């Protein structure tokens, strides 16, 4: 199968899996403390990802060696380099990945309590563009050495990516078509959450390549990045607990866990596994980053699931149709292996 087509199909699978998560977040966020909620989600997401480490076919499952690669970063020559002091720890994808997982969705939930959730959700769509930018940046660094670039995107596809984002923003806007509460703190929290969302998304993909360097087998890379994702949640757990204590001191309003909540957390683990694994494969099986604009179909399906299962009406159907059409048109543009 053509690599770009294969990457496209994996991206479609990622959209199908990840589009369910906001609905499940809605049913599980039953506390004023988003960091406690994020801590519980870590446990179920790790439980959903861990079985992949035993069933995904790969030639190299040296767990100790992979764990050691958490202390590596990308050197100036485009090759993995082990840290030599604590100062260099700040250059490792593992550190920013752990910070990203601890902050990203917790800040998404927090921002939604400060400003209009529509604005927060639109801002968070920028994470997909940020991830493509990081991938293209690494591709240029690697190709500067004696190796072909694993990720490439051209100018016209950047334009199509921006067009897809615009369509996704219209789709999200269609829920109410108006903005309520809006102030600088909520916007700042949303942008920090988005930036750390890029760190969590990109960290696992970048570490997948570091752990398997210089190999390019998609199964090996997917196993590596899944291992990194599980490790990141373990490393991020103390950070979420610290965030809870710092920003949301304990009150009588504790996180009420029950079997219904456990069921939805389990679904989060399953659909996160399907979506995130598919997303990584979409990055690994082709060098063309242009297929990533398909990810902006996620809000389209997300709105459909919320409309179907939650008592929410679409206030602006025209914006929904126009936005969906823009996302569709942006994905009908030419995609090639080199761009």
Coordinates of C-alpha atoms in Angstrom, one line a residue, residues 3-289:
X3 CA 2.8 5.0 2.4
X4 CA 0.8 8.2 2.2
X5 CA -2.5 6.3 1.9
X6 CA -1.5 4.1 4.8
X7 CA -0.8 7.2 6.9
X8 CA -4.1 8.6 5.9
X9 CA -6.0 5.5 7.0
X10 CA -4.2 5.4 10.3
X11 CA -5.1 9.1 10.8
X12 CA -8.8 8.4 10.1
X13 CA -8.6 5.6 12.8
X14 CA -7.1 8.1 15.2
X15 CA -9.9 10.6 14.5
X16 CA -12.5 7.8 15.2
X17 CA -10.9 7.0 18.5
X18 CA -10.0 10.4 19.9
X19 CA -13.3 12.0 19.0
X20 CA -15.0 10.0 21.7
X21 CA -12.8 11.3 24.5
X22 CA -14.4 14.7 25.2
X23 CA -17.7 12.9 25.7
X24 CA -16.2 10.6 28.3
X25 CA -14.4 13.5 30.0
X26 CA -17.8 15.1 30.4
X27 CA -19.1 12.1 32.3
X28 CA -16.0 11.6 34.5
X29 CA -15.2 15.2 35.4
X30 CA -17.1 15.3 38.7
X31 CA -14.8 17.4 40.8
X32 CA -13.7 21.0 41.0
X33 CA -10.1 19.7 41.0
X34 CA -8.9 19.0 37.4
X35 CA -5.6 17.6 38.6
X36 CA -7.3 14.8 40.7
X37 CA -9.4 14.0 37.6
X38 CA -6.2 13.8 35.5
X39 CA -4.6 11.6 38.1
X40 CA -7.4 9.0 37.8
X41 CA -7.3 9.2 34.0
X42 CA -3.6 8.4 34.1
X43 CA -4.3 5.1 35.8
X44 CA -6.9 4.0 33.2
X45 CA -5.0 5.3 30.2
X46 CA -1.8 3.4 31.3
X47 CA -3.9 0.3 31.9
X48 CA -5.3 0.7 28.3
X49 CA -1.8 1.2 26.8
X50 CA 0.1 -1.4 28.7
X51 CA -1.3 -4.5 26.9
X52 CA 0.0 -3.1 23.6
X53 CA 3.5 -3.6 25.0
X54 CA 2.9 -7.4 25.1
X55 CA 0.9 -7.9 21.9
X56 CA 2.4 -5.5 19.4
X57 CA 4.9 -7.4 17.2
X58 CA 8.4 -5.9 17.5
X59 CA 11.9 -7.2 17.3
X60 CA 13.3 -5.3 20.2
X61 CA 11.6 -5.2 23.6
X62 CA 14.7 -4.5 25.8
X63 CA 12.7 -2.8 28.5
X64 CA 15.8 -1.7 30.5
X65 CA 17.5 -0.2 27.4
X66 CA 14.3 1.6 26.5
X67 CA 14.0 3.0 30.0
X68 CA 17.5 4.3 29.7
X69 CA 16.7 6.2 26.6
X70 CA 14.4 8.4 28.6
X71 CA 17.6 10.2 29.5
X72 CA 18.5 11.0 25.9
X73 CA 17.8 14.1 23.8
X74 CA 18.4 15.1 20.2
X75 CA 21.9 16.4 19.7
X76 CA 22.9 19.2 17.3
X77 CA 24.0 16.6 14.7
X78 CA 20.5 15.1 14.6
X79 CA 21.4 12.0 16.6
X80 CA 20.4 10.9 20.2
X81 CA 22.7 12.0 22.9
X82 CA 22.7 10.9 26.6
X83 CA 22.5 13.6 29.2
X84 CA 25.8 14.4 31.0
X85 CA 24.5 16.6 33.8
X86 CA 21.2 17.7 35.3
X87 CA 21.1 20.9 33.2
X88 CA 20.8 18.8 30.1
X89 CA 17.8 17.0 31.5
X90 CA 15.8 20.1 30.3
X91 CA 16.6 19.1 26.7
X92 CA 15.1 15.6 27.0
X93 CA 11.7 14.9 25.4
X94 CA 10.9 12.7 28.4
X95 CA 10.9 15.6 30.8
X96 CA 8.6 17.8 28.7
X97 CA 6.4 14.8 27.9
X98 CA 5.8 14.2 31.6
X99 CA 5.1 17.9 32.3
X100 CA 2.9 17.9 29.2
X101 CA 0.8 15.0 30.4
X102 CA 0.4 16.5 33.9
X103 CA -0.7 19.9 32.7
X104 CA -2.4 19.6 29.2
X105 CA -5.9 18.3 29.9
X106 CA -5.9 19.5 33.5
X107 CA -5.5 23.0 32.2
X108 CA -8.1 22.4 29.5
X109 CA -10.6 21.5 32.2
X110 CA -9.4 24.4 34.4
X111 CA -9.6 26.9 31.5
X112 CA -13.1 25.8 30.7
X113 CA -14.2 26.9 34.2
X114 CA -12.7 30.4 33.7
X115 CA -13.7 31.2 30.2
X116 CA -16.2 30.0 27.6
X117 CA -15.5 26.3 26.8
X118 CA -15.9 27.0 23.1
X119 CA -12.9 29.3 23.1
X120 CA -10.9 26.8 25.1
X121 CA -11.7 23.9 22.7
X122 CA -10.8 26.1 19.7
X123 CA -7.5 27.1 21.2
X124 CA -6.7 23.4 22.0
X125 CA -7.1 22.5 18.3
X126 CA -3.8 24.4 17.7
X127 CA -2.0 21.4 19.4
X128 CA -2.3 19.4 16.1
X129 CA -0.6 22.2 14.2
X130 CA 2.1 22.5 17.0
X131 CA 2.8 18.8 16.7
X132 CA 3.2 19.0 12.9
X133 CA 5.6 21.9 13.4
X134 CA 7.7 19.9 15.9
X135 CA 7.8 16.9 13.6
X136 CA 8.9 19.1 10.6
X137 CA 11.5 20.7 12.8
X138 CA 13.0 17.3 13.9
X139 CA 12.9 16.2 10.3
X140 CA 15.0 19.1 9.2
X141 CA 17.5 18.4 12.1
X142 CA 17.8 14.7 11.2
X143 CA 18.1 15.3 7.5
X144 CA 21.0 17.8 8.1
X145 CA 23.1 14.7 9.0
X146 CA 23.5 11.5 6.9
X147 CA 19.9 10.5 7.1
X148 CA 16.7 11.2 5.2
X149 CA 14.0 13.3 6.9
X150 CA 11.3 11.2 8.5
X151 CA 8.8 14.0 8.5
X152 CA 8.3 16.6 5.7
X153 CA 5.7 19.2 4.9
X154 CA 5.6 22.0 2.3
X155 CA 4.2 25.5 2.2
X156 CA 0.9 24.7 0.4
X157 CA 0.2 22.0 2.9
X158 CA 0.8 24.4 5.8
X159 CA -1.9 26.6 4.1
X160 CA -4.3 23.6 3.9
X161 CA -3.5 22.8 7.6
X162 CA -4.5 26.3 8.5
X163 CA -7.7 26.1 6.4
X164 CA -8.6 22.8 8.2
X165 CA -8.1 24.5 11.6
X166 CA -10.5 27.3 10.5
X167 CA -13.1 24.7 9.6
X168 CA -12.7 22.9 12.9
X169 CA -13.1 26.3 14.7
X170 CA -16.4 26.9 12.9
X171 CA -17.6 23.4 13.8
X172 CA -16.9 24.0 17.5
X173 CA -18.4 27.5 17.3
X174 CA -21.6 26.0 16.0
X175 CA -22.6 24.7 19.4
X176 CA -23.7 28.1 20.6
X177 CA -22.4 30.6 18.2
X178 CA -21.7 33.1 21.0
X179 CA -19.0 33.6 23.7
X180 CA -19.8 34.1 27.3
X181 CA -17.1 34.6 30.0
X182 CA -13.8 35.7 28.6
X183 CA -10.7 37.1 30.4
X184 CA -7.0 37.0 30.2
X185 CA -6.4 34.3 32.9
X186 CA -8.6 31.7 31.2
X187 CA -7.0 32.4 27.9
X188 CA -3.5 32.1 29.4
X189 CA -4.4 28.8 31.1
X190 CA -5.8 27.5 27.7
X191 CA -2.7 28.4 25.8
X192 CA -0.4 26.9 28.4
X193 CA -2.5 23.7 28.3
X194 CA -2.2 23.7 24.5
X195 CA 1.6 24.2 24.5
X196 CA 1.9 21.3 27.0
X197 CA -0.5 19.3 24.9
X198 CA 2.1 19.6 22.1
X199 CA 4.8 18.4 24.5
X200 CA 2.8 15.3 25.5
X201 CA 1.8 14.5 21.9
X202 CA 5.2 15.1 20.4
X203 CA 7.2 13.6 23.3
X204 CA 6.0 10.1 22.8
X205 CA 6.6 10.2 19.0
X206 CA 10.0 11.8 19.4
X207 CA 11.0 9.3 22.1
X208 CA 9.8 6.5 19.8
X209 CA 12.5 7.5 17.3
X210 CA 15.2 8.0 20.0
X211 CA 14.6 4.5 21.5
X212 CA 14.7 2.8 18.1
X213 CA 17.5 4.9 16.5
X214 CA 18.3 4.5 13.7
X215 CA 15.6 2.0 12.8
X216 CA 12.4 3.0 11.0
X217 CA 10.2 0.0 11.5
X218 CA 6.7 1.3 12.3
X219 CA 5.9 -1.5 14.7
X220 CA 9.1 -0.9 16.7
X221 CA 8.5 2.9 16.7
X222 CA 4.9 2.4 17.9
X223 CA 6.0 0.0 20.6
X224 CA 8.7 2.5 21.7
X225 CA 6.3 5.4 21.8
X226 CA 3.7 3.4 23.7
X227 CA 6.3 2.4 26.3
X228 CA 7.2 6.1 26.5
X229 CA 3.5 7.1 26.9
X230 CA 3.1 4.6 29.8
X231 CA 6.3 5.8 31.5
X232 CA 5.3 9.4 31.0
X233 CA 2.0 8.9 32.9
X234 CA 3.9 7.2 35.8
X235 CA 6.3 10.2 35.9
X236 CA 3.5 12.7 35.6
X237 CA 1.4 11.3 38.4
X238 CA 3.4 13.1 41.2
X239 CA 3.1 16.3 39.2
X240 CA -0.7 16.1 39.0
X241 CA -0.9 15.4 42.7
X242 CA 1.4 18.3 43.4
X243 CA -0.8 20.5 41.2
X244 CA -3.8 19.4 43.1
X245 CA -2.3 20.4 46.4
X246 CA -0.9 23.7 45.1
X247 CA -3.9 25.0 43.1
X248 CA -6.8 23.2 44.7
X249 CA -6.2 22.5 48.4
X250 CA -8.4 19.7 49.7
X251 CA -12.0 20.6 50.7
X252 CA -15.1 18.7 51.5
X253 CA -15.8 18.4 47.8
X254 CA -13.7 15.3 47.1
X255 CA -13.6 13.2 43.9
X256 CA -16.5 10.8 44.1
X257 CA -15.5 7.6 42.4
X258 CA -18.2 5.0 41.7
X259 CA -18.8 2.2 39.3
X260 CA -20.3 4.4 36.6
X261 CA -17.3 6.7 36.7
X262 CA -15.0 3.6 36.6
X263 CA -16.8 2.4 33.5
X264 CA -16.3 5.7 31.7
X265 CA -12.7 5.9 32.8
X266 CA -12.3 2.4 31.3
X267 CA -13.7 3.7 28.1
X268 CA -11.2 6.6 28.2
X269 CA -8.4 4.0 28.5
X270 CA -9.7 2.0 25.6
X271 CA -10.4 4.8 23.2
X272 CA -7.2 6.7 24.1
X273 CA -5.3 3.5 23.3
X274 CA -6.9 3.1 19.9
X275 CA -6.7 6.8 19.0
X276 CA -3.1 7.4 20.3
X277 CA -1.7 4.2 18.7
X278 CA -3.3 5.1 15.4
X279 CA -2.1 8.6 15.6
X280 CA 1.5 7.5 16.1
X281 CA 1.3 5.0 13.2
X282 CA 0.0 7.8 11.0
X283 CA 3.2 9.7 11.8
X284 CA 5.5 6.7 11.4
X285 CA 4.3 4.9 8.2
X286 CA 4.8 8.0 6.0
X287 CA 7.0 11.0 5.8
X288 CA 4.1 13.2 4.6
X289 CA 2.9 15.4 7.4

